[in-house]
Structure formats: structure tokens, C-alpha cells
mmCIF file of C-alpha atoms and ligand atoms in Angstrom:
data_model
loop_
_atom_site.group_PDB
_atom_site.id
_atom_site.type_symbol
_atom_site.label_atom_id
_atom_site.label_comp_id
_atom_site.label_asym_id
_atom_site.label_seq_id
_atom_site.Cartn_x
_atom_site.Cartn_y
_atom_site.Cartn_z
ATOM 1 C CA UNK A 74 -1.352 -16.083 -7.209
ATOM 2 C CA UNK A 75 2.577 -16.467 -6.194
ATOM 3 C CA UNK A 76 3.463 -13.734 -5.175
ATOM 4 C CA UNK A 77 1.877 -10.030 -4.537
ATOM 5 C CA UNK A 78 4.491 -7.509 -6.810
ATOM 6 C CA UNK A 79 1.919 -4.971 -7.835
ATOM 7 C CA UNK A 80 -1.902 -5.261 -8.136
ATOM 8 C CA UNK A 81 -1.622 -5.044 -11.384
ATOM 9 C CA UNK A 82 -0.866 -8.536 -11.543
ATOM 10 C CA UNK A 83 -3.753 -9.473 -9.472
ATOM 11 C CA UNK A 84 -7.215 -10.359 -10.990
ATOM 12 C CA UNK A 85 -10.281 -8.810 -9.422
ATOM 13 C CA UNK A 86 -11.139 -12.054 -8.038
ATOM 14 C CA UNK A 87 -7.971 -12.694 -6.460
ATOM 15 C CA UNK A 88 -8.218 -8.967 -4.498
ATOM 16 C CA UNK A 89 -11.733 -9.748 -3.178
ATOM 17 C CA UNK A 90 -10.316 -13.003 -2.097
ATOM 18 C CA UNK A 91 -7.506 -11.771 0.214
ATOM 19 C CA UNK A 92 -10.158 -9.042 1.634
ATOM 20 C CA UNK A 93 -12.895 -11.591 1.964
ATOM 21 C CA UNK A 94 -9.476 -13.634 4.125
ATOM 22 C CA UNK A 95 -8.855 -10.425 5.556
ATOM 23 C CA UNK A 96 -12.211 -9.920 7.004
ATOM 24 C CA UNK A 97 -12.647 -13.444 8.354
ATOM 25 C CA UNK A 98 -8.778 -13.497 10.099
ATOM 26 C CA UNK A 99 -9.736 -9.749 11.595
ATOM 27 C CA UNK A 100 -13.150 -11.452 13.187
ATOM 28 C CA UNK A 101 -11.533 -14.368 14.241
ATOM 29 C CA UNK A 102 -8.768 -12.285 16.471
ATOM 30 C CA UNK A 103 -10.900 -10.304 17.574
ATOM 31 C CA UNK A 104 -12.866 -13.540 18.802
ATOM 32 C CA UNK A 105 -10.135 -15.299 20.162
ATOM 33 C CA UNK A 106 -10.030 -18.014 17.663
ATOM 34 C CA UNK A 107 -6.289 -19.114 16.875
ATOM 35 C CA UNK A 108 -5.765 -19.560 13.105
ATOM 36 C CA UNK A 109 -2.431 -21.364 13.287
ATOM 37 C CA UNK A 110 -2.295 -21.912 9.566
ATOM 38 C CA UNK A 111 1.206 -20.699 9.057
ATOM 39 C CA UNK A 112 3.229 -23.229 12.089
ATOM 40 C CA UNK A 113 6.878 -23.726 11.081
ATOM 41 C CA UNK A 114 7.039 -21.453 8.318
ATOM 42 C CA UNK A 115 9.505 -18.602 8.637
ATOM 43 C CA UNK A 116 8.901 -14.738 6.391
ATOM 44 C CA UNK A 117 12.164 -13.239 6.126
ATOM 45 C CA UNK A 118 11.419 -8.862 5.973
ATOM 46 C CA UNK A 119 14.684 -7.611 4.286
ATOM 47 C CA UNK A 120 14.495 -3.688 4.838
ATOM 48 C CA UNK A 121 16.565 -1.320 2.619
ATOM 49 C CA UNK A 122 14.058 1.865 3.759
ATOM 50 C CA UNK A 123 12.479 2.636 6.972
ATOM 51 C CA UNK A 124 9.370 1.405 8.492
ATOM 52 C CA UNK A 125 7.394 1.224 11.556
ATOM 53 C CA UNK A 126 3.719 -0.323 10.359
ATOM 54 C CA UNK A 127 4.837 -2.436 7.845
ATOM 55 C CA UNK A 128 7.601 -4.077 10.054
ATOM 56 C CA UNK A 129 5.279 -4.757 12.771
ATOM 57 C CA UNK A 130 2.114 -5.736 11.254
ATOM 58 C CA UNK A 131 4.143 -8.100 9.064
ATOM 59 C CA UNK A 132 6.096 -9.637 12.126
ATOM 60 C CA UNK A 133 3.181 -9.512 14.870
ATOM 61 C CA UNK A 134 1.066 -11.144 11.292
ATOM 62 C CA UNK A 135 3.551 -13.702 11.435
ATOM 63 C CA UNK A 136 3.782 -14.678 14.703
ATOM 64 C CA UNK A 137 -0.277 -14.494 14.844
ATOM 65 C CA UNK A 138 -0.169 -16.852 12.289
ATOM 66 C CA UNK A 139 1.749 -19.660 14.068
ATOM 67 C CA UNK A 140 5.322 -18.960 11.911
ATOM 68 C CA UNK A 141 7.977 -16.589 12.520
ATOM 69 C CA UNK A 142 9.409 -13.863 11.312
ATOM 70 C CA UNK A 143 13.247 -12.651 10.040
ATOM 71 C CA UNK A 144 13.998 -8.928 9.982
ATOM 72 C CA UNK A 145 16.788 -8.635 7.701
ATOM 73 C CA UNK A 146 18.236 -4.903 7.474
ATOM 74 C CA UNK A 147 20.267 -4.054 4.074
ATOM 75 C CA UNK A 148 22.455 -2.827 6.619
ATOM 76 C CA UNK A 149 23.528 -6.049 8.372
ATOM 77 C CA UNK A 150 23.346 -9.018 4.946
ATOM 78 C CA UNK A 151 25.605 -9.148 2.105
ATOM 79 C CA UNK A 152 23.067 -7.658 -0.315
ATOM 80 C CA UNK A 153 24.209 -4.139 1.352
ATOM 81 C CA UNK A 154 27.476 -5.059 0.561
ATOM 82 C CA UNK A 155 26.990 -5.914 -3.570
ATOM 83 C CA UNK A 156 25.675 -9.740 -2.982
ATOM 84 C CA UNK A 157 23.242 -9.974 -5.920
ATOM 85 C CA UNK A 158 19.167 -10.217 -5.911
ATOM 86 C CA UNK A 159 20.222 -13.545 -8.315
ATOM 87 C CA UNK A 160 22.433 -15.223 -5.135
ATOM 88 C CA UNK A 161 20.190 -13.570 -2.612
ATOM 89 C CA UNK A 162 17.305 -14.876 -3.883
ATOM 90 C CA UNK A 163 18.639 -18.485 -4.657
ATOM 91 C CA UNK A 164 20.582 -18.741 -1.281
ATOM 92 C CA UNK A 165 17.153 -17.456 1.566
ATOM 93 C CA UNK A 166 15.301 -19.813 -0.830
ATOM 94 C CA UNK A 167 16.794 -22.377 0.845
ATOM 95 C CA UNK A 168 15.727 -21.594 3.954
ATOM 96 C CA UNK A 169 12.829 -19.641 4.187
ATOM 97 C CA UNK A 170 9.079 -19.865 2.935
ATOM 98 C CA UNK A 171 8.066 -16.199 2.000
ATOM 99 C CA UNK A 172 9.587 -13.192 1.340
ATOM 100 C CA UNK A 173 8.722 -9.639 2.092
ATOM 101 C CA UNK A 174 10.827 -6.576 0.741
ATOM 102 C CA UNK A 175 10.738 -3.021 0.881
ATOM 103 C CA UNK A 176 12.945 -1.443 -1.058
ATOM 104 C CA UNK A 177 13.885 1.060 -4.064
ATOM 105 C CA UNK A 178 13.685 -0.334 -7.114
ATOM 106 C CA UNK A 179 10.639 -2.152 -8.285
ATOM 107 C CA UNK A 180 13.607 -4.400 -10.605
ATOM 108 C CA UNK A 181 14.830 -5.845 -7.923
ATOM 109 C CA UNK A 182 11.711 -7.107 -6.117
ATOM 110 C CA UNK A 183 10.622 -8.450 -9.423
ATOM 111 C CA UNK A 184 14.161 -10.195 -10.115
ATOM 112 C CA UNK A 185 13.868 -12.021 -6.263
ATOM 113 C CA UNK A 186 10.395 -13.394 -7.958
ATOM 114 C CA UNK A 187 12.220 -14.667 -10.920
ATOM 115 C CA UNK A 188 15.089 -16.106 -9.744
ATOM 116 C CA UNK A 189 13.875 -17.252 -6.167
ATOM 117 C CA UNK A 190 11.608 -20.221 -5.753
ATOM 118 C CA UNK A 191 9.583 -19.151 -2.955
ATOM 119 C CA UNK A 192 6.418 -16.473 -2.807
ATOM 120 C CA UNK A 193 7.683 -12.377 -2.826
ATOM 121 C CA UNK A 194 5.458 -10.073 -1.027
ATOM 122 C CA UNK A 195 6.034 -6.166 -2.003
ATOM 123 C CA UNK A 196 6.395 -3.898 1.415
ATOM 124 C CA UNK A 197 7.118 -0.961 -0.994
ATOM 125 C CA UNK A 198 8.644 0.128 -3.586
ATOM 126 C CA UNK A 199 9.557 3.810 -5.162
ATOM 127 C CA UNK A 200 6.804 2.334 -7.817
ATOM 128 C CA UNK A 201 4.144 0.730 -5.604
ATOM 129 C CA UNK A 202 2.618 -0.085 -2.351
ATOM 130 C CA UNK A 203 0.301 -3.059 -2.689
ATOM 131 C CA UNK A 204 -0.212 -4.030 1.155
ATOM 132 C CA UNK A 205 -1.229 -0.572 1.639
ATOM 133 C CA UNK A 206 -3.774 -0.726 -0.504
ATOM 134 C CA UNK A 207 -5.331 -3.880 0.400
ATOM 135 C CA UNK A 208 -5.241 -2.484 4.282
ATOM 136 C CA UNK A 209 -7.069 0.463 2.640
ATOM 137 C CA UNK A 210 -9.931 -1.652 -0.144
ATOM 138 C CA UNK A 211 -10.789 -3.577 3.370
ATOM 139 C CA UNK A 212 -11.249 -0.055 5.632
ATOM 140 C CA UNK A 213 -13.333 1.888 2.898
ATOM 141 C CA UNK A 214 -15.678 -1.659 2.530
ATOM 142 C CA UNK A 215 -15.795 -1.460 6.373
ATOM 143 C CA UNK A 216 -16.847 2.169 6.234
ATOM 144 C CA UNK A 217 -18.497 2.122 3.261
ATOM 145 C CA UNK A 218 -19.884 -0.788 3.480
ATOM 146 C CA UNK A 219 -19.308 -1.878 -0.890
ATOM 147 C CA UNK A 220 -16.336 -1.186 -3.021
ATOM 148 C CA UNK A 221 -17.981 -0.895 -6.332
ATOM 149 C CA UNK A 222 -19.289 2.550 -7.217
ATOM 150 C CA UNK A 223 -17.023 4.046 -4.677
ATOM 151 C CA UNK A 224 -14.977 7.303 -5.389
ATOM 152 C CA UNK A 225 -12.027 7.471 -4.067
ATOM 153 C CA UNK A 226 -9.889 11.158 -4.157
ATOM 154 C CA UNK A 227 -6.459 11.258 -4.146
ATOM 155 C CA UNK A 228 -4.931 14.660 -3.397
ATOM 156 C CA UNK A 229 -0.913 15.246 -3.826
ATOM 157 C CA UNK A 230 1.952 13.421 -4.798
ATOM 158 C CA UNK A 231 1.820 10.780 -8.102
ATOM 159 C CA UNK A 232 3.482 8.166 -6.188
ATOM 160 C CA UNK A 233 4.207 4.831 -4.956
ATOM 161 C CA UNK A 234 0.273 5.166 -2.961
ATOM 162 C CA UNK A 235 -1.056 6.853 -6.348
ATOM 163 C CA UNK A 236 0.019 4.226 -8.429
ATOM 164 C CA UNK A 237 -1.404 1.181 -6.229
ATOM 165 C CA UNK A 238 -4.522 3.294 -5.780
ATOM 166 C CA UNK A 239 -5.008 3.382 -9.070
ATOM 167 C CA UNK A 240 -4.474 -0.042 -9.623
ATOM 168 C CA UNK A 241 -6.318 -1.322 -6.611
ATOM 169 C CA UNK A 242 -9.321 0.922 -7.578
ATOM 170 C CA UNK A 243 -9.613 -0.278 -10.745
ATOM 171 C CA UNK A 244 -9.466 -3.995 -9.967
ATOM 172 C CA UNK A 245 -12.438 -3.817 -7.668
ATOM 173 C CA UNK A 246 -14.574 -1.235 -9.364
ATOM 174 C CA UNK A 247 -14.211 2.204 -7.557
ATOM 175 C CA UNK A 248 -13.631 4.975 -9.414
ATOM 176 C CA UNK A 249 -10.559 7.315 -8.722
ATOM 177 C CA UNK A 250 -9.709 10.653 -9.285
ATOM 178 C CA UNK A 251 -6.045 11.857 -8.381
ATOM 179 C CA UNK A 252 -4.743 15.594 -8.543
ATOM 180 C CA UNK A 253 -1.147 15.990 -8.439
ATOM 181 C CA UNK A 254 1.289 19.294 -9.920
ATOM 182 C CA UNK A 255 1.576 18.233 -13.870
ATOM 183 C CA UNK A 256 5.988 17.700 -12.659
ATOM 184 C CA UNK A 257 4.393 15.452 -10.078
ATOM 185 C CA UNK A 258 1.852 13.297 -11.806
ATOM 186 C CA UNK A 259 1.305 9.671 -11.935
ATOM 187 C CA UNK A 260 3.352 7.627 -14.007
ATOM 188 C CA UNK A 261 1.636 7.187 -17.329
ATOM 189 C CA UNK A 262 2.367 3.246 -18.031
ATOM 190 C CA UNK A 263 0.392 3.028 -14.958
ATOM 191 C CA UNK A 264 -2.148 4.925 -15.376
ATOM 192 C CA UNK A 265 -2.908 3.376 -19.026
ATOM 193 C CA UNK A 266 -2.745 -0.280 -17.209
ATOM 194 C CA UNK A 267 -5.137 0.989 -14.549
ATOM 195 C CA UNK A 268 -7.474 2.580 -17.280
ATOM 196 C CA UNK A 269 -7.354 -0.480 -19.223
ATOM 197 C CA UNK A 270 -8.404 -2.695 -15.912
ATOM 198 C CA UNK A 271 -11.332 0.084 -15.123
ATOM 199 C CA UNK A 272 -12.848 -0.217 -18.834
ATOM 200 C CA UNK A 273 -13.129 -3.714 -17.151
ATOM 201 C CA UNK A 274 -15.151 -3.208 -14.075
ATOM 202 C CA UNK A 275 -16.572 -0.006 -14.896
ATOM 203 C CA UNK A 276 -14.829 1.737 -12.864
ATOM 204 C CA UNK A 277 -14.024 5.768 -13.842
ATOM 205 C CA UNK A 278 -10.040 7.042 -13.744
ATOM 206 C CA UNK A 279 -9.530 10.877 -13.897
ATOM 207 C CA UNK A 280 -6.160 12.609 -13.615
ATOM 208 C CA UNK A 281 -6.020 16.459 -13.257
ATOM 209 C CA UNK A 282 -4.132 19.090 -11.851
ATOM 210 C CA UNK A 283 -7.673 20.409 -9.838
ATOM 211 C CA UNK A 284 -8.174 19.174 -6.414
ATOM 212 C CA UNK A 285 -11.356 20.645 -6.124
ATOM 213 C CA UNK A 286 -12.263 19.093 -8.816
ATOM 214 C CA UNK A 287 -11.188 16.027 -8.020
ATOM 215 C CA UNK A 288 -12.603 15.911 -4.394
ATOM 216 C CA UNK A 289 -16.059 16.627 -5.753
ATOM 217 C CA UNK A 290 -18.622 13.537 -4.686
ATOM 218 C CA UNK A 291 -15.769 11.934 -3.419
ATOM 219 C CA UNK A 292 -16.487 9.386 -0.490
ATOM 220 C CA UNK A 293 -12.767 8.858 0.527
ATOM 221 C CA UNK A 294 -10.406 11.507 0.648
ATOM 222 C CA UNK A 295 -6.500 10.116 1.001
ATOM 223 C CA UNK A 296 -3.117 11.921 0.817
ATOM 224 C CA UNK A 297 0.714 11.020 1.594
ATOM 225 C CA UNK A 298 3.516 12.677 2.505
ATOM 226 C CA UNK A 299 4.879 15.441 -0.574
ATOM 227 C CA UNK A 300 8.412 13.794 0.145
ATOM 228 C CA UNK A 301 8.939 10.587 -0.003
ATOM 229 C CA UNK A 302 11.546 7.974 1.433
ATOM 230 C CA UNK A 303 14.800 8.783 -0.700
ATOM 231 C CA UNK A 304 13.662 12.351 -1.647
ATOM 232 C CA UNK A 305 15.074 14.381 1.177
ATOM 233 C CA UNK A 306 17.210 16.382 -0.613
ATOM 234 C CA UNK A 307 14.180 17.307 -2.975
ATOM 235 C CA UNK A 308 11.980 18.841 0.242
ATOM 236 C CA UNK A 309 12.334 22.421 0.043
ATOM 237 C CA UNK A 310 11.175 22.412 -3.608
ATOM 238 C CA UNK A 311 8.468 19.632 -3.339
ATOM 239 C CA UNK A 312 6.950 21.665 -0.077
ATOM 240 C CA UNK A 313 6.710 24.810 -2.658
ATOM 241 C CA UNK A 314 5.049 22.903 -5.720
ATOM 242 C CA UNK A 315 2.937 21.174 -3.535
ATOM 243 C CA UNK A 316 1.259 24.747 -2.593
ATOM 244 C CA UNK A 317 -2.757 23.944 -3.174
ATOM 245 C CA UNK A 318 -2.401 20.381 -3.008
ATOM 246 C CA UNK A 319 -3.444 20.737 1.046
ATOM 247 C CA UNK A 320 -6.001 18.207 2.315
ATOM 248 C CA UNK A 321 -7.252 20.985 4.853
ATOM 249 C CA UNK A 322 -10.589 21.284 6.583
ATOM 250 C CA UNK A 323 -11.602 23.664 3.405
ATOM 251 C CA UNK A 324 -10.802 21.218 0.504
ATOM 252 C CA UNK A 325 -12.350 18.289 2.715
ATOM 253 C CA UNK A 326 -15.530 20.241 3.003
ATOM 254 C CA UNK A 327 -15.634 20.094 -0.703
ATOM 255 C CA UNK A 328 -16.010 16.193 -0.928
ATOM 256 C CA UNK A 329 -19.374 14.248 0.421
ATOM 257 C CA UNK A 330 -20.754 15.037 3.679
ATOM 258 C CA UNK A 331 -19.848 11.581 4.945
ATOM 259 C CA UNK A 332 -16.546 11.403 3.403
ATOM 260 C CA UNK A 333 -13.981 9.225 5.138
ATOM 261 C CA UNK A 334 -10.103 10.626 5.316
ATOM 262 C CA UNK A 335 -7.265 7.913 4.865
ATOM 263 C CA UNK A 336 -3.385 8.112 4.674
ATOM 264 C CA UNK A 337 -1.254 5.788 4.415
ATOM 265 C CA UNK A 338 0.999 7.405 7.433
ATOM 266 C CA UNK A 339 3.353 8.591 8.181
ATOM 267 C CA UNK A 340 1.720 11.775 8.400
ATOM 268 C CA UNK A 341 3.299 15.213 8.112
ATOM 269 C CA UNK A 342 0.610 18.135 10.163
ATOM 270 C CA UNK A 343 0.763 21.157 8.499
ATOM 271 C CA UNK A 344 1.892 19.936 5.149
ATOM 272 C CA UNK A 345 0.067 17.422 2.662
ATOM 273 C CA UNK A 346 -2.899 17.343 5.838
ATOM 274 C CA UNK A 347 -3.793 19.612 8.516
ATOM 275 C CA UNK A 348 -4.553 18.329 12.023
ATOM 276 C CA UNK A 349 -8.082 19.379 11.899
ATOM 277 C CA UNK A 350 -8.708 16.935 9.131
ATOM 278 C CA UNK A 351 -6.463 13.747 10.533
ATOM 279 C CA UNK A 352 -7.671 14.434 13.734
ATOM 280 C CA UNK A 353 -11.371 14.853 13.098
ATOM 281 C CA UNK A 354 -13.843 11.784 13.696
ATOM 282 C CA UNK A 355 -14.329 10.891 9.829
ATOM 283 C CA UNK A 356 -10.659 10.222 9.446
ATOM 284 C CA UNK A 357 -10.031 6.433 10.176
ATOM 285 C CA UNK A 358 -6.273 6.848 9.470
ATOM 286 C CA UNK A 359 -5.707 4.216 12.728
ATOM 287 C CA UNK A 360 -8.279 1.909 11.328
ATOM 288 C CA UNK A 361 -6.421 1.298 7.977
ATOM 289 C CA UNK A 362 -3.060 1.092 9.850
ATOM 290 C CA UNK A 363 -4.474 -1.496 12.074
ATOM 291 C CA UNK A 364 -5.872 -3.282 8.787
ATOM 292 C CA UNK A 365 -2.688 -3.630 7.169
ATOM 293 C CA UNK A 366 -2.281 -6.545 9.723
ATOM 294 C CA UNK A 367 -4.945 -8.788 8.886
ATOM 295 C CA UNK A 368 -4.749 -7.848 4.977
ATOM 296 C CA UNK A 369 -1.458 -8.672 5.086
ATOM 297 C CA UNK A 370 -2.192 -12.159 7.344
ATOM 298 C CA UNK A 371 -4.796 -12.732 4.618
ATOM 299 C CA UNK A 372 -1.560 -12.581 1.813
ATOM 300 C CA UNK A 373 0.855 -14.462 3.669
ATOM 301 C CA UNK A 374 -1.844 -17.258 4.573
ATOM 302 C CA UNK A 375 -2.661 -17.280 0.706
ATOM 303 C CA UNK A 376 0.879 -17.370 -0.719
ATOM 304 C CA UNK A 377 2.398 -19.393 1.976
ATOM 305 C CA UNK A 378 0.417 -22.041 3.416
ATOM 306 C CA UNK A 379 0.333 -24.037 0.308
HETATM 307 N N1 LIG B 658 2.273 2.940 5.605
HETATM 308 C C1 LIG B 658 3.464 2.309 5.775
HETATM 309 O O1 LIG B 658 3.885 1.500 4.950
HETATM 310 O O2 LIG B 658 4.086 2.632 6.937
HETATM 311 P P1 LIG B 658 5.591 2.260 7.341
HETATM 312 O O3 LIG B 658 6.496 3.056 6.441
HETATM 313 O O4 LIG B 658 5.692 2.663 8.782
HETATM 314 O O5 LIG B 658 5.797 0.789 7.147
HETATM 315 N N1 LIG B 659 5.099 7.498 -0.276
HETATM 316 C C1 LIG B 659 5.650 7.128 1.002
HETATM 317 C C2 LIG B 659 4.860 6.019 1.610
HETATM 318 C C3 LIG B 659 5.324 5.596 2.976
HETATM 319 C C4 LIG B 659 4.533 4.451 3.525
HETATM 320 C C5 LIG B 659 7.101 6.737 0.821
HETATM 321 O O1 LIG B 659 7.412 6.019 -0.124
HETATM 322 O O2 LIG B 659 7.934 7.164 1.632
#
């Protein structure tokens, strides 16, 4: 493992290595113990979109780690100004030891792989969302206490958290079932790649337009946001397609008694979940943000320390 670009690119083994990391770094903070593995090493974040978990848990990661940490808005380096990913990449080579980026384009986080010589961790793209998803394999194997056999239901938007679900749930053996509008589905490439990695582990894939069909027997409910960072202008007609695609207290009544909620946050009340769902004790929507700092400690530690 180099770098983390998608999941996809993980193997199976690799995944239950960073949560097995994960688990271990979580313990260890809790108890006190320092883990200084990461002293002198510096993770520059460069930032073309909004954050407030991602930022954090990677810096306060970081710094819990023994390194430091480099926010770099698109706003205030050259790359907002036209510099290239090719110069970019080459030049903060040079200095630092990791990357993280959150950005648009998927292209462009794999090009800073290519052409720089140091790891690239992806905070999110429009494609994927790989840290989430590691934050949320290690909460549902908290919960849950097992990954394999596991069905996860996704409710609402085919996005950047579908995708990564997809792939993430395939690599360790859970099965998923995602229902999105058929203008808002998954992207197919992904969802054949995903379908291909499930025939390996067993795992089941289902895509429909139902949600009640897909929340049946489903252990883990999750949803995100109908409108996603860069779609603004789309809101008013995404709110209207996205009619029926509600994780209220109704449709969550419809998966497994003990069914855990998760989102990825931030959350919008009243649209893709209702309050008395986010708010109720089986959603443990603060327990997967909080994990997205020691699965993400895990990465770094992985990719980094070598
Ligand atoms: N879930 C997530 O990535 O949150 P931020 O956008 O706040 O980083
Ligand atoms: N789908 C959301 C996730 C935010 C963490 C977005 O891309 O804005």
C-alpha cells in the first residue's frame, strides 16, 4: 500500500489491517499510551472544498502521532492560481512526507500519486470518500461486533459515500444494498468493480430504486446529504427528486430491530434524515465521526512511517 486513492485499490487484507491499526491506536489513547510513531514527519492537507471533521481529525491525527500537520487552502498556494498537480506534486515532495487532498476531481488526486514521490491520502473526492469509510467499517465492527455477513443500507444520493460504500463493503464481505432516483444512481464502472470484488468475498450488491426494499434486514442504515459540495445550484431540483428517499423514523422501522443509523455528516434535519432518527439512541453518527481519527491515524502510520 502507497497511498489510499479509492478502496478499490486496496486488498481485503490491507482494509482489515488499517482497522485492526485503527482499533489498537483508539485503545491506546484512550489508555494514555503515546504512540509517537510519526516524530518529524510533516502531512500537508491542501483543501479545495470545505471541511470541518476531516480537517481536524487529520491535523489533531497528526499531531497525536508525534508529526505535524500543513493546512494548505486552494485559496492561499499557487495551485489556485493554475500551478499544475505535475509541479505541485514534484515541488511539496520535497518537503513533506504525506499528502492529504480533498478536492474535485478524482484526476487530479490520482495525477499527485503519479507524479509525486511521497504517499497521497484521498480526503474526498466528487468520486469517493475512502477515510469515511474506513471511520465507518471500524464503527459497524464496534457495534456489530463482525463485518462479514453484515448488511449495510444505503438510502439517497449515488455519490462520493455510495461509491466508497460499495467498495468498502465489498472488500470486507458485507453485503450492500443502495436505493437512489434512477437520474441519481451510482456510477456503473463502480458498481461493476465493487460487484466483481463481492463475487470475491461473498458479499451481496443490490441497486434499486426501492428503499423499502432495500432497508429490509438491514443492520446499518446510512444516508448523506441530497446536495453535495459543488451542487448548490442543483438544490431546489435534487430536494424534489429526492421525495421518498427520507431516512425517517417510518423507513427506519422497516430495517432490523437493532439497526444502527450512520452518516457521514454533515447532516441536513428535515431532508435526507429526520431528527427523530439522528437523534435517537441507535444512531452512532458521533461515534463514526470520532472514528475517522484513529482510522485515519491507522493510514497515515501505515503509509508514512516507513
Ligand atoms: N464527513 C466528512 O468528511 O466531514 P467534513 O466535510 O466535515 O470533513
Ligand atoms: N457527499 C458529501 C460528503 C461530505 C462529507 C459531499 O461530497 O459534499
Amino acid at each position: 500500500m502507497e497511498h489510499l486513492l479509492t478502496l478499490h485499490d486496496l486488498s481485503s487484507e490491507e482494509i482489515f489491517q488499517i482497522l485492526r491499526l485503527a482499533k489498537k491506536l483508539k485503545r491506546e489513547l484512550k489508555e494514555g499510551v503515546l504512540h509517537p510513531t510519526l516524530q518529524g514527519k510533516t502531512l500537508g492537507m491542501i483543501f479545495t472544498k470545505a471541511s470541518t471533521r476531516t480537517r481536524v481529525s487529520f491535523e489533531v491525527g497528526m499531531s497525536q502521532l508525534g508529526g505535524q500537520a500543513l493546512f494548505l487552502s486552494s485559496n492561499d498556494i499557487q495551485l489556485g492560481r493554475g500551478e499544475s498537480i505535475y509541479d505541485t506534486a514534484k515541488v511539496l515532495s520535497r518537503y513533506l512526507d504525506g499528502i492529504m487532498i480533498r478536492t474535485y476531481k478524482q484526476s487530479d488526486v490520482e495525477e499527485l500519486a503519479k507524479y509525486g514521490s511521497i504517499p497521497i491520502i484521498n480526503g474526498l473526492t466528487d468520486l469517493v470518500h475512502p477515510c469515511q469509510i474506513l471511520a465507518d467499517l471500524q464503527t459497524i465492527e464496534e457495534k456489530k461486533g463482525k463485518l462479514e455477513g453484515i448488511k449495510l443500507a444505503y438510502i439517497g444520493d449515488g455519490n462520493n459515500i455510495a461509491h466508497s460504500l460499495l467498495y468498502g463493503c465489498a472488500k470486507v464481505g458485507m453485503d450492500v444494498a443502495i436505493a437512489s432516483p434512477k437520474a441519481y444512481s451510482c456510477n456503473e464502472e463502480i458498481v461493476e468493480n465493487a460487484k466483481a470484488d463481492a463475487r470475491k468475498t461473498g458479499a451481496k450488491v443490490h441497486m434499486t430504486e426501492d428503499s423499502t426494499e432495500a432497508i429490509a434486514n438491514a443492520d446499518v442504515v446510512y444516508t448523506d446529504t441530497w446536495c453535495s459540495m459543488g451542487q448548490d445550484a442543483e438544490k431546489e431540483e435534487r430536494v424534489k427528486a429526492f421525495q421518498g428517499y427520507q431516512v425517517n423514523k417510518e423507513l427506519f422501522a422497516k430495517a432490523k430491530d437493532d439497526a444502527i443509523f450512520l452518516h457521514c455528516l454533515p447532516a441536513y434535519r428535515g431532508f435526507e434524515v429526520t431528527s427523530d432518527v439522528i437523534d435517537e439512541p441507535n444512531s452512532v453518527v458521533f461515534d463514526e465521526a470520532e472514528n475517522r481519527l484513529h482510522a485515519q491515524k491507522a493510514v497515515m502510520q501505515i503509509l508514512m512511517s516507513k
